[in-house]
Amino acid sequence: MDFRVDQPTAVLSKSLSSIKKTSLRLRQLDRWQFPTSSSELGRDLLLDALAKVSEPTHLGALDPVVLYKSLFSLRELAGIIERSSTDRISWPLVRYCDEIWGNFFGQNGPKIFYALTPEYNYSILHFSKRLADVLRDILPNSAVRTLVNNRELYCLQLASSEDENLPLYANIGHEFGHTVFGHHRKELVSALDAKVGQLLVRVLSDLQAIDAAQTSRRFGRICQAVLKIGEELFCDLLGALLMGPAFFLSLFEFSWGQARDVWTIGLSPEFHFIRAYPSFGFRLHCISQWARIAEFRSEASSEAARLITTKVAELAVGVGTIPVNHSSDVLRVWPASDDDAEPIRRVLNPRLNVLKTALGEYLDECDRLLRNWYPIIPFSGVGVHEVAELLLRLENDLPPNIVPDNTLLGKPATFGGILNASALFRLELLTGGGSEDVGDRLRQTGIVERLTAKAFESTFIQREFNKWAGEEKNGRSQQS
């Protein structure tokens, strides 16, 4: 054995073993453990990719080392598929989310599946595009196009540390927003440019005064950062319109332990890797308007009087006390070692208030565009009457799945109603509304989480049954 000669053979042998092992792991997954059929689509897509890579015609033209390195990324994608199972993900909840996704993209549009991530975050991954990017290093472009053509697939990754905290699923609305933004990118970029254009002209002038030779690159990076900020706020808008106060509460919870008055820009040598975020304070301020928090508080008072309980009013008032002040906001640009960081901070930081005004006007335009693009989607928010009735059930340790309507069975609660009632009640427990004993408070929070999960499951089954019963009734009517 001479590794100066035989190393490529050893590398190829290990690579082929890795492909075989990964394929076996994927085939052993029980498709009935996936919360949606789209997980199976992801598995099949990845299995087809591994099979294509293993074909002798492709292996013969491959550098074994390139194949070996690419397999690390393919195994990461396989791990995402493995983390998509009903043992940790609420299948009725994601089925509701599938309906929202279908309203945006239709039955013939891109598909989505759900998986857990160890990161404390929610994120959306263009799964099929990521797979195609990896495969282009080891397969001809024609083979890659054939493999992924008409198989566009996304994965929404959920924080594994919060898998029982169902109200945080309100963040799904925000993550869907990234895909909606991508599908309407041209119109939304144009809308953003119309609002921030004059500001950017003044920023360009300031950059030229600092160092004309560096202006082009610095201005390009600023434009990319503003675009990223605009995208994040668009996603917040969509989350608020879809999920109401529950999204407001979920973002507030994600802000715990983080600076609330800092806008951040993360620079990168490649423009598309630049990251930028508005402050939590400004985001919460915007969301409070689009989630109609003030109206929610006002309507809750009359609901509390009708139900003869102070709990509804107390919870609504509590939502109104969440801080949304953003007057002390500052901008930080990192890494500090980047030569562009300080000049960018110097020209943008004094203009944060002007930028905020422009972004507020941009969100007004985004709201108008969304309602024109998706007239069938109810962006009117969550009904306070329904939430109040569901809160009353939670207060009495009952699943928040039924809204009284003067009939024996009542009306099944909506997805948004359950989510908002649970979010309000859970946050009230965490802030001292229940027992002062930590163990008892943990028990009470667990009860709310289980009642919420039961409500999602029972209302979903009831809806499916009602749909089936209606189809059966119509079928019998046509036969007669």
Coordinates of C-alpha atoms in Angstrom, one line a residue, residues 221 225 264-268 273-277 332-335:
R221 CA -23.1 47.2 1.3
A225 CA -28.2 46.0 4.5
T264 CA -27.2 45.5 13.7
I265 CA -25.4 45.1 10.3
G266 CA -23.2 42.1 9.9
L267 CA -20.8 42.7 7.0
S268 CA -19.4 40.1 4.7
F273 CA -24.2 37.1 3.0
I274 CA -24.6 40.5 4.6
R275 CA -27.1 40.4 7.5
A276 CA -29.0 43.3 9.0
Y277 CA -31.8 43.6 11.6
R332 CA -23.8 48.7 15.4
V333 CA -21.8 47.4 12.5
W334 CA -19.6 44.3 12.8
P335 CA -17.0 43.0 12.6

